[in-house]
Structure formats: structure tokens, C-alpha cells
Amino acid sequence: MTPRPEFERRPATALVAMANALSMGDAVPDQDLARIIRAVVTSRAERAALLAAVRASNDPDSGLTVADLLGAFAAEAGEAEAQDRDADQIIGQWAQRLAAGALLASFGAAIAGTVTGGHAFGLTLLSFSGFIFAAASRLGGKGRMRVNAKERETAETLARHVLEAARASESKK
């Protein structure tokens, strides 16, 4: 018999269960934890389910543990965002310099007559491909930075909300 959909384990409830396991000193695989947190952070329904699970939790420290895990995930996403920004800047600058150098070299070879006709035209077009590479590498880096920034901001906001939910559940008891 298959379980009814409302009783299936959601990433939000799995995150609370992992937080409880960590509170008891059990080992939790970091990759699984990061995957579950990413699933919670990227889904509105899972964020709402997480807040409900924290409020309904019997362990008053589970909210603090979940908030700490979310804060650590936000810090990692912020670090990844900074690394992507640095890599984007470095790769973009060097790709542009390389492309500009190749373009000047192809113009110089064509003007000096070292390369003539179709070869000069092909060499010039080849040097333009460097500009295309520079633009493509910058676009890919910008996309990763946006994803990491969104994950970081969402995780930070969710951590604050989880702390508020944990405090609300403590005050009711």
C-alpha cells in the first residue's frame, strides 16, 4: 500500500528530523543536508512547511538548530557568490585582453602583409571569437552569482523566520 501524499516526507520535515538527529549527536551526511536545505530554500511550499514543522516540533531546540543550519547554508552561498564574482571578474578581464591582443595581432599581420586575402579575414574573425568567449563566460558567471545570491538571501530570511517560529512555539508552552 502506498502512503497517502500528505504523509510523505517532505524536505522541510526531513530538515527538522536531521536537526533533531544533530541535536542528539547523530552524524548527518553534509551532501544530503545541503541538498535538503537547497530544496527547502527554493520552494515556497517547503518554506511554509518548515515553519509549520518547527512550530509543531516537540524539541524546543530544533528551531535553533534549523536556524543555525540555514545560517551556515547562507554563509556558504555567500562565499560561493563571492568566488563566482571574483572568477567572473578575472576571467572576463583576461578574456577581453586576450581577445583584444589577438585582434590587434591579426590587424597588424594584415596591415604588414604577412597574412593576406582570406587568411587575414579568417584570422580577424578568429580573434573576434575571443570577444564571444569573454561575453559567454561573463554571462555564465552572472547567472551563478544570481542563483547563489537568491539562495543566500532566502536562507537568511528563512533563518530569521524559523527563530521567530521557535520563539512563538516556546511562548505557547
CSV table of C-alpha atoms in Angstrom, one decimal:
chain,number,residue,atom,x,y,z
A,1,MET,CA,0.0,0.0,0.0
A,2,THR,CA,1.4,3.4,-1.0
A,3,PRO,CA,1.4,6.1,1.6
A,4,ARG,CA,-1.1,9.0,1.2
A,5,PRO,CA,0.6,12.1,-0.3
A,6,GLU,CA,0.0,14.2,2.9
A,7,PHE,CA,2.1,11.7,4.9
A,8,GLU,CA,5.1,11.6,2.5
A,9,ARG,CA,8.3,13.0,3.9
A,10,ARG,CA,8.9,16.5,2.7
A,11,PRO,CA,12.3,18.2,2.6
A,12,ALA,CA,11.1,20.5,5.3
A,13,THR,CA,10.2,17.7,7.7
A,14,ALA,CA,13.4,15.9,6.7
A,15,LEU,CA,15.3,19.0,7.7
A,16,VAL,CA,13.7,19.2,11.1
A,17,ALA,CA,14.4,15.5,11.5
A,18,MET,CA,18.0,16.0,10.6
A,19,ALA,CA,18.2,18.9,13.0
A,20,ASN,CA,16.8,16.7,15.8
A,21,ALA,CA,19.3,14.0,14.9
A,22,LEU,CA,22.2,16.5,15.1
A,23,SER,CA,20.9,17.7,18.5
A,24,MET,CA,21.2,14.1,19.7
A,25,GLY,CA,24.7,13.8,18.4
A,26,ASP,CA,24.0,11.6,15.4
A,27,ALA,CA,26.0,12.1,12.2
A,28,VAL,CA,24.3,13.6,9.2
A,29,PRO,CA,25.9,13.5,5.7
A,30,ASP,CA,26.8,17.0,4.6
A,31,GLN,CA,25.8,16.5,1.0
A,32,ASP,CA,22.3,15.2,1.9
A,33,LEU,CA,21.8,18.1,4.3
A,34,ALA,CA,22.9,20.7,1.7
A,35,ARG,CA,20.6,19.1,-0.9
A,36,ILE,CA,17.6,19.1,1.5
A,37,ILE,CA,18.3,22.7,2.6
A,38,ARG,CA,18.5,23.8,-1.1
A,39,ALA,CA,15.2,22.1,-1.7
A,40,VAL,CA,13.6,23.9,1.2
A,41,VAL,CA,15.1,27.3,0.3
A,42,THR,CA,14.0,27.2,-3.3
A,43,SER,CA,10.4,26.2,-2.7
A,44,ARG,CA,7.7,28.5,-1.2
A,45,ALA,CA,5.6,25.5,-0.1
A,46,GLU,CA,8.6,23.9,1.6
A,47,ARG,CA,9.5,27.1,3.4
A,48,ALA,CA,5.9,27.3,4.8
A,49,ALA,CA,6.1,23.6,5.7
A,50,LEU,CA,9.3,24.2,7.5
A,51,LEU,CA,7.8,27.0,9.7
A,52,ALA,CA,4.9,24.7,10.5
A,53,ALA,CA,7.2,21.8,11.3
A,54,VAL,CA,9.3,24.0,13.6
A,55,ARG,CA,6.2,25.3,15.4
A,56,ALA,CA,4.9,21.7,15.8
A,57,SER,CA,8.2,20.2,17.0
A,58,ASN,CA,8.3,18.7,20.4
A,59,ASP,CA,12.0,19.7,20.8
A,60,PRO,CA,12.4,23.4,21.6
A,61,ASP,CA,16.0,23.4,20.4
A,62,SER,CA,15.1,22.1,16.9
A,63,GLY,CA,14.2,25.6,15.7
A,64,LEU,CA,17.6,26.9,16.9
A,65,THR,CA,19.4,24.1,15.2
A,66,VAL,CA,17.4,24.6,11.9
A,67,ALA,CA,18.1,28.3,12.0
A,68,ASP,CA,21.8,27.6,12.6
A,69,LEU,CA,21.9,25.1,9.6
A,70,LEU,CA,20.1,27.7,7.4
A,71,GLY,CA,22.6,30.4,8.6
A,72,ALA,CA,25.5,28.1,7.7
A,73,PHE,CA,24.0,27.4,4.3
A,74,ALA,CA,23.5,31.2,3.7
A,75,ALA,CA,27.2,31.7,4.6
A,76,GLU,CA,28.3,29.0,2.1
A,77,ALA,CA,26.1,30.5,-0.6
A,78,GLY,CA,27.5,34.0,0.1
A,79,GLU,CA,31.1,32.6,-0.1
A,80,ALA,CA,30.2,30.8,-3.4
A,81,GLU,CA,28.7,34.1,-4.7
A,82,ALA,CA,31.9,36.0,-3.8
A,83,GLN,CA,34.1,33.3,-5.5
A,84,ASP,CA,31.9,33.5,-8.6
A,85,ARG,CA,32.2,37.3,-8.6
A,86,ASP,CA,36.0,37.1,-8.4
A,87,ALA,CA,36.2,34.4,-11.0
A,88,ASP,CA,33.9,36.4,-13.3
A,89,GLN,CA,36.0,39.5,-13.0
A,90,ILE,CA,39.3,37.7,-13.5
A,91,ILE,CA,38.1,35.5,-16.4
A,92,GLY,CA,36.3,38.4,-18.1
A,93,GLN,CA,39.3,40.8,-17.9
A,94,TRP,CA,41.8,38.2,-19.2
A,95,ALA,CA,39.4,37.0,-21.9
A,96,GLN,CA,38.9,40.6,-23.1
A,97,ARG,CA,42.6,41.3,-23.0
A,98,LEU,CA,43.4,38.2,-24.9
A,99,ALA,CA,40.7,38.9,-27.5
A,100,ALA,CA,41.9,42.5,-27.9
A,101,GLY,CA,45.5,41.3,-28.3
A,102,ALA,CA,44.5,38.7,-30.9
A,103,LEU,CA,42.5,41.3,-32.8
A,104,LEU,CA,45.5,43.8,-32.8
A,105,ALA,CA,47.8,41.0,-33.9
A,106,SER,CA,45.5,40.0,-36.7
A,107,PHE,CA,45.2,43.6,-37.9
A,108,GLY,CA,49.0,44.0,-37.6
A,109,ALA,CA,49.6,40.9,-39.7
A,110,ALA,CA,47.1,42.0,-42.3
A,111,ILE,CA,48.5,45.6,-42.5
A,112,ALA,CA,52.1,44.3,-42.7
A,113,GLY,CA,51.1,41.9,-45.4
A,114,THR,CA,52.3,38.9,-43.5
A,115,VAL,CA,48.9,37.4,-43.9
A,116,THR,CA,46.8,38.3,-46.9
A,117,GLY,CA,43.4,37.6,-48.5
A,118,GLY,CA,41.1,35.0,-46.9
A,119,HIS,CA,43.7,34.1,-44.3
A,120,ALA,CA,43.7,37.7,-43.0
A,121,PHE,CA,39.9,37.7,-42.9
A,122,GLY,CA,39.8,34.3,-41.2
A,123,LEU,CA,42.4,35.4,-38.6
A,124,THR,CA,40.4,38.6,-37.9
A,125,LEU,CA,37.2,36.5,-37.4
A,126,LEU,CA,39.1,34.1,-35.2
A,127,SER,CA,40.2,36.9,-33.0
A,128,PHE,CA,36.6,38.1,-32.7
A,129,SER,CA,35.7,34.7,-31.2
A,130,GLY,CA,37.7,35.7,-28.1
A,131,PHE,CA,35.2,38.5,-27.5
A,132,ILE,CA,32.4,36.0,-27.8
A,133,PHE,CA,34.1,33.7,-25.3
A,134,ALA,CA,34.5,36.7,-22.9
A,135,ALA,CA,30.9,37.6,-23.2
A,136,ALA,CA,29.7,34.0,-22.7
A,137,SER,CA,32.0,33.4,-19.7
A,138,ARG,CA,30.6,36.6,-18.1
A,139,LEU,CA,27.0,35.6,-18.7
A,140,GLY,CA,27.5,32.2,-17.1
A,141,GLY,CA,29.2,33.7,-14.1
A,142,LYS,CA,26.4,36.3,-13.6
A,143,GLY,CA,23.8,33.5,-13.7
A,144,ARG,CA,25.6,31.5,-11.0
A,145,MET,CA,26.0,34.7,-8.9
A,146,ARG,CA,22.3,35.4,-9.1
A,147,VAL,CA,21.4,31.9,-8.0
A,148,ASN,CA,23.8,32.0,-5.1
A,149,ALA,CA,22.6,35.5,-4.1
A,150,LYS,CA,19.0,34.4,-4.2
A,151,GLU,CA,19.7,31.2,-2.1
A,152,ARG,CA,21.7,33.3,0.4
A,153,GLU,CA,19.0,35.9,0.8
A,154,THR,CA,16.3,33.3,1.1
A,155,ALA,CA,18.2,31.2,3.6
A,156,GLU,CA,18.9,34.3,5.8
A,157,THR,CA,15.3,35.4,5.8
A,158,LEU,CA,14.1,31.8,6.5
A,159,ALA,CA,16.5,31.5,9.4
A,160,ARG,CA,15.0,34.7,10.9
A,161,HIS,CA,11.5,33.3,10.4
A,162,VAL,CA,12.4,30.0,11.9
A,163,LEU,CA,13.8,31.7,15.0
A,164,GLU,CA,10.6,33.6,15.3
A,165,ALA,CA,8.5,30.5,14.9
A,166,ALA,CA,10.7,28.7,17.5
A,167,ARG,CA,10.2,31.6,20.0
A,168,ALA,CA,6.4,31.6,19.3
A,169,SER,CA,6.2,27.9,20.0
A,170,GLU,CA,8.2,28.2,23.2
A,171,SER,CA,5.9,31.1,24.5
A,172,LYS,CA,2.8,28.9,23.9
A,173,LYS,CA,4.1,26.1,26.1
